[in-house]
Amino acid sequence: MEVRLSPLAGFNPVGGLAERTELKSDVVVVGAGPAGSAAAYFLARAGVDVLLLDKTSFPRDKTCGDGVSSRALAVLECMGLGPWVQGNGFVEPETMRLSAPNGQFVTYSPDPREFSYGRVIPRFQLDQALLARAVAAGARLAERVKITGLEWLRSGKVRLVGEEDGHTVRVEARLVIAADGAFAPFTSTLGLIRHPPNMLALRAYFEGVEGSPTLLEIHYERAILPGYGWIFPVSDGRANVGVGAYASEVRSRRLNLRDALHHFVTNNPCARARLGRARMVGPARGYPLRTGVGGTIPYTDNVLVAGEAASLVSPLTGEGIATALESGELAARHARRALEDGDCSAVALAAYGRELHRRYGRDHRAARILRRLLSIPWVTNHIVRRAQHDPDFALLIGYVIIGVTSPAAALRPGPIVRLLVG
C-alpha cells in the first residue's frame, strides 16, 4: 500500500508505506491548512525533518469568509508568498462599510500609506499556495491519511496511528504539531479540547454583485447579534456573502442560518442594493469556528496544538487565518527548541502555551467584552451613529473589526469617552 503523493512542484516523496511498516520523522504535522503548512514550512526551512499529513487531497476548497488581514499578509511575505499575492489580482479592499441593526451605516477609507484592509483570497487558492511553499521548503507530504490515535513510547518518542484507504499507517516522531482545524478530531483524542466550536457561519458565492469591487461590508443584524452578515468582494461582480452567529445564540433563539442568510440578502438595505440582481453560485456551505484562547490546552507531552484547533479564532470577528499562520510559525519555533534541547515533555512545551496567552489572551478577553456589548442593539446603533460623525472613531472601529488593532484599544478611556459624549 502506498500513500498517494501530491503532484506539487519540488515535492519530497514519502515513499511506500506497507501495512505495519513504520515511517519516521522528527516532527509530524497533522493537518495541512494554514497553521499546519506554515509550521511545516518554517521547520523545513530550518532543516528539520518534517512530515505533513492531511486527511484530504489537494487542491481542495475550505469554507471560509476568504478575508486575509494585513497581519496574515505579513506571514505570507515571510514565507515568500508576497509576489504571489501581488501578482494574482486578489481584491484589495479600499473602503469598509459598517451598518447597525437600525439600518444606519457608515462608510470610510483609511489612508493606504498607513493601513491596509488586507486581501480577499479564496481558500482554494490560499491553502494550495501555502502547502506548495511547505513542500518546496523540504516538507514531505502524505494525503488522505486520517490519524486516529497517539501512543507514547518508552524511548520518549510517540507513534501516530491512522489509516489510508482502509490500511493501517504508523508514524514514529519526536514531536507532533496538531493543526486539525475547528473539528479537531485528532486533538480531541488527546483530551485537550475544553469546549466544542462556539461560533457557526454560513457562506455562499454570488455573481452579478453591483457596486464597487473594493468595498468590504460588515452588517450587524438584529436577529443574529452579536453576529453579523458580510459581503467580501472576490473579483469584479463576484463576492463571498455570509452570516455568522454564536452557537449559544443559535441554540437559545433556535436560529436557522440559512434563513438568516436569506433574510440578510433580501432585507438588509445595504445588502439588497448590491445583491438585488445577483445570483447565488453553488450551495451555501456552513462551518464551525473555535474561538477564544483557553478553549484548548495547547500542549502536552510531545504535542503542540496550533491554529483553530488551539481555539485561536477571534471571539469578536471570527477571523482566524492570521492567528493560524502566526501560531504555526510559533509552534515551529518551539518545536525546534524542544528538539535542540532534547526535551519534548509537557513541562518544556508549556512555554508555547504561555506565549500563546501572552499574544492573544488579552485581545480575546477584550473581544468577549465587546461581543457582549454588541449583543445589545442600542449599543451597536450608537457605535455606528458615533462613527458617522467621528472619522477617527470610525477608523478605530474598522481597524478592530478587521483584526489589525487590538480589541482592547476600543475599551480604553479615550474611545469610551468619545462614544459616551457622542
CSV table of C-alpha atoms in Angstrom, one decimal:
chain,number,residue,atom,x,y,z
A,1,MET,CA,0.0,0.0,0.0
A,2,GLU,CA,1.3,3.5,-0.8
A,3,VAL,CA,0.2,6.8,0.5
A,4,ARG,CA,-0.8,8.9,-2.5
A,5,LEU,CA,1.6,11.8,-3.1
A,6,SER,CA,0.6,15.3,-4.2
A,7,PRO,CA,2.0,16.4,-7.6
A,8,LEU,CA,3.4,19.7,-6.3
A,9,ALA,CA,6.5,21.3,-7.6
A,10,GLY,CA,9.5,20.4,-5.6
A,11,PHE,CA,7.7,17.6,-3.8
A,12,ASN,CA,9.8,15.5,-1.5
A,13,PRO,CA,8.4,11.9,-1.7
A,14,VAL,CA,7.4,10.0,1.4
A,15,GLY,CA,7.8,6.6,-0.3
A,16,GLY,CA,5.8,3.5,0.1
A,17,LEU,CA,4.1,2.7,3.3
A,18,ALA,CA,3.5,-1.1,3.5
A,19,GLU,CA,1.0,-2.1,6.2
A,20,ARG,CA,2.5,-2.3,9.7
A,21,THR,CA,5.7,-0.7,8.4
A,22,GLU,CA,6.6,2.5,10.4
A,23,LEU,CA,7.6,5.8,8.9
A,24,LYS,CA,9.8,8.0,11.0
A,25,SER,CA,10.2,11.8,11.2
A,26,ASP,CA,11.5,14.3,13.7
A,27,VAL,CA,8.2,16.2,13.5
A,28,VAL,CA,4.8,15.2,12.2
A,29,VAL,CA,2.3,17.9,11.4
A,30,VAL,CA,-1.3,16.7,11.4
A,31,GLY,CA,-3.4,19.0,9.1
A,32,ALA,CA,-2.2,20.9,6.1
A,33,GLY,CA,-4.3,24.0,6.4
A,34,PRO,CA,-2.8,27.4,7.0
A,35,ALA,CA,-1.4,26.6,10.5
A,36,GLY,CA,-0.1,23.2,9.5
A,37,SER,CA,1.5,24.4,6.3
A,38,ALA,CA,3.1,27.4,8.0
A,39,ALA,CA,4.5,25.2,10.7
A,40,ALA,CA,5.9,22.7,8.2
A,41,TYR,CA,7.4,25.5,6.1
A,42,PHE,CA,9.3,27.1,8.9
A,43,LEU,CA,10.5,23.7,10.2
A,44,ALA,CA,11.6,22.5,6.8
A,45,ARG,CA,13.3,25.8,6.0
A,46,ALA,CA,15.3,25.4,9.3
A,47,GLY,CA,16.4,21.9,8.2
A,48,VAL,CA,14.1,19.9,10.4
A,49,ASP,CA,12.8,16.6,9.1
A,50,VAL,CA,9.1,17.2,8.9
A,51,LEU,CA,6.2,15.1,7.6
A,52,LEU,CA,2.9,16.8,6.8
A,53,LEU,CA,-0.3,14.7,6.9
A,54,ASP,CA,-3.8,15.6,5.8
A,55,LYS,CA,-7.0,13.5,5.6
A,56,THR,CA,-8.0,15.0,2.3
A,57,SER,CA,-6.4,15.5,-1.1
A,58,PHE,CA,-5.2,18.8,-2.5
A,59,PRO,CA,-6.2,21.1,-4.1
A,60,ARG,CA,-9.3,21.3,-2.0
A,61,ASP,CA,-11.7,24.0,-1.0
A,62,LYS,CA,-12.4,25.2,2.5
A,63,THR,CA,-15.5,27.1,3.6
A,64,CYS,CA,-14.4,30.5,4.9
A,65,GLY,CA,-15.1,34.2,4.5
A,66,ASP,CA,-11.8,34.5,2.5
A,67,GLY,CA,-10.7,37.6,4.2
A,68,VAL,CA,-6.9,37.8,4.7
A,69,SER,CA,-5.8,40.6,7.1
A,70,SER,CA,-2.6,42.6,6.9
A,71,ARG,CA,-1.3,40.5,9.8
A,72,ALA,CA,-1.8,37.4,7.8
A,73,LEU,CA,-0.2,39.0,4.7
A,74,ALA,CA,2.9,39.7,6.8
A,75,VAL,CA,3.4,36.0,7.5
A,76,LEU,CA,2.8,35.2,3.8
A,77,GLU,CA,5.5,37.7,3.0
A,78,CYS,CA,7.9,35.8,5.4
A,79,MET,CA,7.0,32.6,3.6
A,80,GLY,CA,8.0,34.1,0.2
A,81,LEU,CA,4.4,34.4,-1.0
A,82,GLY,CA,4.4,38.2,-1.3
A,83,PRO,CA,5.0,38.1,-5.1
A,84,TRP,CA,2.2,35.5,-5.4
A,85,VAL,CA,-0.2,37.8,-3.6
A,86,GLN,CA,0.8,40.8,-5.6
A,87,GLY,CA,0.7,39.0,-8.9
A,88,ASN,CA,-2.6,37.2,-8.8
A,89,GLY,CA,-5.0,40.2,-8.8
A,90,PHE,CA,-6.7,39.4,-5.5
A,91,VAL,CA,-9.1,42.1,-4.4
A,92,GLU,CA,-7.5,44.7,-2.1
A,93,PRO,CA,-10.4,46.4,-0.2
A,94,GLU,CA,-10.1,50.1,-0.1
A,95,THR,CA,-13.3,51.0,1.7
A,96,MET,CA,-15.3,49.5,4.5
A,97,ARG,CA,-19.0,49.8,5.2
A,98,LEU,CA,-20.4,49.0,8.7
A,99,SER,CA,-24.2,49.1,9.5
A,100,ALA,CA,-26.2,48.8,12.6
A,101,PRO,CA,-29.4,46.9,13.4
A,102,ASN,CA,-31.4,50.1,12.8
A,103,GLY,CA,-30.2,50.3,9.2
A,104,GLN,CA,-27.8,53.3,9.7
A,105,PHE,CA,-24.4,52.8,8.2
A,106,VAL,CA,-21.0,54.4,7.9
A,107,THR,CA,-18.5,54.1,5.1
A,108,TYR,CA,-14.9,55.0,5.5
A,109,SER,CA,-11.5,54.6,3.8
A,110,PRO,CA,-8.2,54.5,5.7
A,111,ASP,CA,-5.0,56.1,4.3
A,112,PRO,CA,-3.4,53.3,2.3
A,113,ARG,CA,0.0,54.6,3.3
A,114,GLU,CA,-0.8,53.8,6.9
A,115,PHE,CA,-3.1,50.8,6.8
A,116,SER,CA,-4.4,48.0,4.6
A,117,TYR,CA,-7.6,46.0,4.9
A,118,GLY,CA,-5.6,43.1,3.5
A,119,ARG,CA,-6.8,41.0,0.6
A,120,VAL,CA,-9.7,38.7,-0.2
A,121,ILE,CA,-8.1,35.4,-1.3
A,122,PRO,CA,-10.3,32.3,-1.8
A,123,ARG,CA,-9.2,29.5,0.4
A,124,PHE,CA,-8.9,27.1,-2.5
A,125,GLN,CA,-6.0,29.2,-3.8
A,126,LEU,CA,-4.6,30.2,-0.4
A,127,ASP,CA,-4.3,26.8,1.1
A,128,GLN,CA,-2.7,25.3,-2.1
A,129,ALA,CA,-0.2,28.1,-2.2
A,130,LEU,CA,0.8,27.6,1.4
A,131,LEU,CA,1.1,23.9,1.0
A,132,ALA,CA,3.3,24.3,-2.1
A,133,ARG,CA,5.6,26.6,-0.1
A,134,ALA,CA,5.9,24.0,2.7
A,135,VAL,CA,6.7,21.2,0.1
A,136,ALA,CA,9.2,23.4,-1.8
A,137,ALA,CA,11.0,24.1,1.5
A,138,GLY,CA,11.5,20.4,2.0
A,139,ALA,CA,8.5,19.1,3.9
A,140,ARG,CA,7.2,15.7,3.0
A,141,LEU,CA,3.5,15.3,2.4
A,142,ALA,CA,1.1,12.4,2.6
A,143,GLU,CA,-2.5,12.9,1.7
A,144,ARG,CA,-5.7,11.0,2.6
A,145,VAL,CA,-4.1,9.9,5.9
A,146,LYS,CA,-6.5,10.0,8.8
A,147,ILE,CA,-4.7,9.9,12.2
A,148,THR,CA,-6.9,8.2,14.8
A,149,GLY,CA,-4.6,7.9,17.8
A,150,LEU,CA,-1.3,8.5,19.5
A,151,GLU,CA,0.9,6.2,21.6
A,152,TRP,CA,3.7,7.4,23.9
A,153,LEU,CA,6.8,5.2,23.7
A,154,ARG,CA,9.4,4.4,26.3
A,155,SER,CA,12.0,5.9,24.1
A,156,GLY,CA,10.5,9.3,24.7
A,157,LYS,CA,9.0,9.4,21.2
A,158,VAL,CA,5.4,8.9,20.0
A,159,ARG,CA,3.7,6.7,17.5
A,160,LEU,CA,0.8,8.1,15.4
A,161,VAL,CA,-1.7,5.5,14.3
A,162,GLY,CA,-4.1,6.1,11.4
A,163,GLU,CA,-5.4,4.8,8.2
A,164,GLU,CA,-5.3,5.5,4.5
A,165,ASP,CA,-7.8,3.7,2.1
A,166,GLY,CA,-8.5,1.2,4.8
A,167,HIS,CA,-4.9,0.3,5.5
A,168,THR,CA,-3.1,0.9,8.8
A,169,VAL,CA,-0.5,3.7,8.9
A,170,ARG,CA,2.0,4.1,11.7
A,171,VAL,CA,4.4,7.0,12.0
A,172,GLU,CA,7.0,7.5,14.7
A,173,ALA,CA,8.1,11.0,15.7
A,174,ARG,CA,9.8,13.0,18.3
A,175,LEU,CA,7.2,15.7,18.3
A,176,VAL,CA,3.7,16.3,16.8
A,177,ILE,CA,2.0,19.6,15.8
A,178,ALA,CA,-1.7,19.2,15.8
A,179,ALA,CA,-3.3,21.6,13.3
A,180,ASP,CA,-6.5,19.8,12.6
A,181,GLY,CA,-8.9,22.7,12.5
A,182,ALA,CA,-12.3,23.5,14.1
A,183,PHE,CA,-13.5,19.9,14.3
A,184,ALA,CA,-10.0,18.9,15.8
A,185,PRO,CA,-10.6,15.2,15.6
A,186,PHE,CA,-7.0,14.3,16.5
A,187,THR,CA,-6.6,16.9,19.2
A,188,SER,CA,-9.9,15.7,20.7
A,189,THR,CA,-8.5,12.2,21.1
A,190,LEU,CA,-5.7,13.6,23.3
A,191,GLY,CA,-8.2,15.2,25.8
A,192,LEU,CA,-7.0,18.7,25.1
A,193,ILE,CA,-10.4,20.2,23.9
A,194,ARG,CA,-12.3,22.0,26.6
A,195,HIS,CA,-15.4,23.0,24.7
A,196,PRO,CA,-17.0,22.5,21.3
A,197,PRO,CA,-16.8,25.1,18.5
A,198,ASN,CA,-18.7,28.1,19.7
A,199,MET,CA,-19.4,30.0,16.5
A,200,LEU,CA,-21.2,29.0,13.4
A,201,ALA,CA,-21.1,30.6,9.9
A,202,LEU,CA,-22.7,30.1,6.5
A,203,ARG,CA,-21.4,31.5,3.3
A,204,ALA,CA,-22.2,31.4,-0.4
A,205,TYR,CA,-20.7,32.9,-3.5
A,206,PHE,CA,-22.7,35.4,-5.6
A,207,GLU,CA,-22.2,36.6,-9.1
A,208,GLY,CA,-23.7,39.8,-10.6
A,209,VAL,CA,-22.9,41.8,-7.5
A,210,GLU,CA,-23.2,45.5,-8.0
A,211,GLY,CA,-21.2,48.3,-6.6
A,212,SER,CA,-17.5,48.8,-6.0
A,213,PRO,CA,-15.4,45.7,-6.2
A,214,THR,CA,-13.1,47.1,-3.5
A,215,LEU,CA,-15.9,47.8,-0.9
A,216,LEU,CA,-15.9,45.4,2.1
A,217,GLU,CA,-19.1,45.3,4.1
A,218,ILE,CA,-20.0,44.1,7.6
A,219,HIS,CA,-23.6,44.4,8.8
A,220,TYR,CA,-24.8,43.8,12.3
A,221,GLU,CA,-28.2,42.1,12.0
A,222,ARG,CA,-30.6,42.3,15.0
A,223,ALA,CA,-31.7,38.6,14.5
A,224,ILE,CA,-28.1,37.3,15.0
A,225,LEU,CA,-26.4,39.8,17.2
A,226,PRO,CA,-23.6,39.9,18.2
A,227,GLY,CA,-23.1,38.0,14.9
A,228,TYR,CA,-23.2,39.8,11.6
A,229,GLY,CA,-23.5,39.4,7.8
A,230,TRP,CA,-20.8,40.2,5.4
A,231,ILE,CA,-20.1,40.9,1.7
A,232,PHE,CA,-16.4,40.4,0.7
A,233,PRO,CA,-15.7,41.0,-3.0
A,234,VAL,CA,-13.7,38.2,-4.6
A,235,SER,CA,-13.5,39.8,-8.0
A,236,ASP,CA,-15.4,42.3,-10.1
A,237,GLY,CA,-19.0,41.2,-9.8
A,238,ARG,CA,-18.4,38.2,-7.6
A,239,ALA,CA,-18.5,38.2,-3.7
A,240,ASN,CA,-18.3,35.9,-0.7
A,241,VAL,CA,-21.5,36.6,1.2
A,242,GLY,CA,-22.4,35.1,4.5
A,243,VAL,CA,-23.6,35.3,8.1
A,244,GLY,CA,-22.0,34.3,11.4
A,245,ALA,CA,-23.6,33.7,14.8
A,246,TYR,CA,-22.5,32.4,18.1
A,247,ALA,CA,-23.5,28.8,18.9
A,248,SER,CA,-25.2,29.9,22.2
A,249,GLU,CA,-27.4,32.3,20.3
A,250,VAL,CA,-28.2,29.8,17.7
A,251,ARG,CA,-29.4,27.4,20.4
A,252,SER,CA,-31.2,29.9,22.6
A,253,ARG,CA,-33.0,31.6,19.7
A,254,ARG,CA,-33.4,28.5,17.6
A,255,LEU,CA,-31.7,30.3,14.7
A,256,ASN,CA,-31.6,28.7,11.2
A,257,LEU,CA,-28.6,30.2,9.5
A,258,ARG,CA,-30.0,29.5,6.0
A,259,ASP,CA,-33.0,31.6,6.9
A,260,ALA,CA,-30.7,34.2,8.4
A,261,LEU,CA,-28.6,34.4,5.2
A,262,HIS,CA,-31.8,34.7,3.1
A,263,HIS,CA,-33.1,37.5,5.3
A,264,PHE,CA,-29.8,39.3,5.2
A,265,VAL,CA,-29.6,39.1,1.4
A,266,THR,CA,-33.2,40.2,0.8
A,267,ASN,CA,-33.9,42.6,3.7
A,268,ASN,CA,-30.7,44.4,4.7
A,269,PRO,CA,-30.8,47.7,2.8
A,270,CYS,CA,-27.1,47.7,2.0
A,271,ALA,CA,-27.0,44.1,1.0
A,272,ARG,CA,-30.2,44.4,-1.1
A,273,ALA,CA,-28.6,47.3,-3.0
A,274,ARG,CA,-25.7,45.1,-4.1
A,275,LEU,CA,-27.3,41.7,-4.3
A,276,GLY,CA,-30.7,42.5,-5.6
A,277,ARG,CA,-29.8,41.3,-9.1
A,278,ALA,CA,-27.1,38.9,-8.1
A,279,ARG,CA,-27.5,35.1,-8.2
A,280,MET,CA,-26.0,32.6,-5.8
A,281,VAL,CA,-23.4,30.3,-7.4
A,282,GLY,CA,-23.4,26.8,-5.9
A,283,PRO,CA,-24.7,25.9,-2.5
A,284,ALA,CA,-24.4,27.8,0.7
A,285,ARG,CA,-21.9,26.0,3.0
A,286,GLY,CA,-21.8,26.1,6.8
A,287,TYR,CA,-18.8,25.7,9.0
A,288,PRO,CA,-18.0,25.9,12.8
A,289,LEU,CA,-15.4,28.2,14.4
A,290,ARG,CA,-13.4,27.5,17.6
A,291,THR,CA,-12.8,30.9,19.3
A,292,GLY,CA,-11.1,32.1,22.4
A,293,VAL,CA,-7.8,31.3,23.9
A,294,GLY,CA,-8.3,28.8,26.7
A,295,GLY,CA,-10.8,26.6,24.8
A,296,THR,CA,-8.0,24.2,24.1
A,297,ILE,CA,-5.0,23.1,26.2
A,298,PRO,CA,-2.3,23.8,23.5
A,299,TYR,CA,0.3,21.3,24.6
A,300,THR,CA,1.0,18.0,26.2
A,301,ASP,CA,3.9,15.6,26.2
A,302,ASN,CA,5.4,15.6,22.6
A,303,VAL,CA,2.5,17.6,21.2
A,304,LEU,CA,1.8,21.3,20.3
A,305,VAL,CA,-1.6,22.5,19.1
A,306,ALA,CA,-1.8,25.3,16.5
A,307,GLY,CA,-4.4,27.3,14.6
A,308,GLU,CA,-8.1,26.8,15.0
A,309,ALA,CA,-7.6,23.6,16.9
A,310,ALA,CA,-6.0,25.7,19.6
A,311,SER,CA,-9.1,27.9,19.8
A,312,LEU,CA,-7.3,31.0,18.4
A,313,VAL,CA,-10.1,32.4,16.2
A,314,SER,CA,-11.2,35.9,17.3
A,315,PRO,CA,-14.2,35.8,19.5
A,316,LEU,CA,-15.3,39.2,18.1
A,317,THR,CA,-15.0,38.7,14.3
A,318,GLY,CA,-14.4,35.1,13.6
A,319,GLU,CA,-11.2,35.8,11.8
A,320,GLY,CA,-8.6,33.1,12.2
A,321,ILE,CA,-6.2,33.0,9.2
A,322,ALA,CA,-3.8,35.4,10.8
A,323,THR,CA,-3.6,33.5,14.1
A,324,ALA,CA,-3.4,30.2,12.3
A,325,LEU,CA,-0.3,31.4,10.4
A,326,GLU,CA,1.2,33.1,13.4
A,327,SER,CA,0.7,30.1,15.7
A,328,GLY,CA,2.1,27.8,13.0
A,329,GLU,CA,5.3,29.8,12.9
A,330,LEU,CA,5.4,30.0,16.7
A,331,ALA,CA,4.8,26.2,17.1
A,332,ALA,CA,7.7,25.6,14.6
A,333,ARG,CA,10.0,27.8,16.7
A,334,HIS,CA,9.1,26.0,20.0
A,335,ALA,CA,9.4,22.6,18.3
A,336,ARG,CA,12.9,23.4,17.1
A,337,ARG,CA,13.9,24.5,20.6
A,338,ALA,CA,12.5,21.3,22.1
A,339,LEU,CA,14.3,19.1,19.6
A,340,GLU,CA,17.6,21.0,20.1
A,341,ASP,CA,17.2,20.7,23.9
A,342,GLY,CA,16.2,17.0,23.7
A,343,ASP,CA,13.2,17.7,25.8
A,344,CYS,CA,9.7,17.3,24.4
A,345,SER,CA,7.9,17.0,27.7
A,346,ALA,CA,4.8,19.0,28.6
A,347,VAL,CA,6.9,20.9,31.1
A,348,ALA,CA,9.3,22.1,28.4
A,349,LEU,CA,6.5,22.7,25.9
A,350,ALA,CA,4.5,24.8,28.4
A,351,ALA,CA,6.4,27.8,27.2
A,352,TYR,CA,4.5,27.6,24.0
A,353,GLY,CA,1.2,27.8,25.8
A,354,ARG,CA,2.4,30.8,27.9
A,355,GLU,CA,3.4,32.6,24.7
A,356,LEU,CA,0.0,32.0,23.1
A,357,HIS,CA,-1.7,33.5,26.1
A,358,ARG,CA,0.7,36.5,26.1
A,359,ARG,CA,0.0,37.1,22.4
A,360,TYR,CA,-3.7,36.5,22.3
A,361,GLY,CA,-5.2,36.3,25.8
A,362,ARG,CA,-5.7,40.0,26.4
A,363,ASP,CA,-7.1,40.6,23.0
A,364,HIS,CA,-9.6,37.7,23.3
A,365,ARG,CA,-10.7,38.8,26.7
A,366,ALA,CA,-11.4,42.3,25.3
A,367,ALA,CA,-13.1,40.7,22.3
A,368,ARG,CA,-15.5,38.9,24.5
A,369,ILE,CA,-16.4,42.1,26.3
A,370,LEU,CA,-17.1,43.9,23.0
A,371,ARG,CA,-19.1,40.9,21.8
A,372,ARG,CA,-21.4,41.2,24.9
A,373,LEU,CA,-21.8,45.0,24.2
A,374,LEU,CA,-22.6,44.4,20.5
A,375,SER,CA,-25.3,41.9,21.5
A,376,ILE,CA,-27.3,45.0,22.7
A,377,PRO,CA,-29.0,46.6,19.7
A,378,TRP,CA,-29.0,50.2,21.0
A,379,VAL,CA,-25.2,50.0,21.8
A,380,THR,CA,-24.4,48.8,18.3
A,381,ASN,CA,-26.7,51.5,16.9
A,382,HIS,CA,-24.9,54.1,19.0
A,383,ILE,CA,-21.5,53.0,17.9
A,384,VAL,CA,-22.4,53.3,14.2
A,385,ARG,CA,-24.1,56.7,14.8
A,386,ARG,CA,-21.0,58.0,16.6
A,387,ALA,CA,-18.8,56.7,13.8
A,388,GLN,CA,-20.8,58.6,11.3
A,389,HIS,CA,-19.8,61.9,12.9
A,390,ASP,CA,-16.2,61.0,14.1
A,391,PRO,CA,-13.9,59.7,11.4
A,392,ASP,CA,-11.1,58.8,13.8
A,393,PHE,CA,-13.6,56.7,15.9
A,394,ALA,CA,-14.9,55.1,12.7
A,395,LEU,CA,-11.3,54.1,11.7
A,396,LEU,CA,-10.6,52.7,15.1
A,397,ILE,CA,-13.7,50.5,15.0
A,398,GLY,CA,-12.8,49.4,11.5
A,399,TYR,CA,-9.3,48.5,12.5
A,400,VAL,CA,-10.6,46.5,15.4
A,401,ILE,CA,-13.2,44.6,13.3
A,402,ILE,CA,-10.7,43.8,10.6
A,403,GLY,CA,-8.3,42.4,13.2
A,404,VAL,CA,-5.3,44.8,12.9
A,405,THR,CA,-5.9,46.8,16.0
A,406,SER,CA,-6.3,45.1,19.4
A,407,PRO,CA,-10.0,45.0,20.6
A,408,ALA,CA,-8.6,46.3,23.9
A,409,ALA,CA,-7.9,49.6,22.1
A,410,ALA,CA,-11.7,50.2,21.8
A,411,LEU,CA,-12.0,49.8,25.6
A,412,ARG,CA,-9.5,52.5,26.5
A,413,PRO,CA,-10.8,55.6,28.2
A,414,GLY,CA,-10.5,57.8,25.1
A,415,PRO,CA,-12.8,55.8,22.8
A,416,ILE,CA,-15.2,55.2,25.6
A,417,VAL,CA,-15.5,58.9,26.4
A,418,ARG,CA,-15.9,59.7,22.7
A,419,LEU,CA,-18.7,57.1,22.5
A,420,LEU,CA,-20.5,58.4,25.5
A,421,VAL,CA,-20.3,62.1,24.6
A,422,GLY,CA,-21.4,61.5,21.0
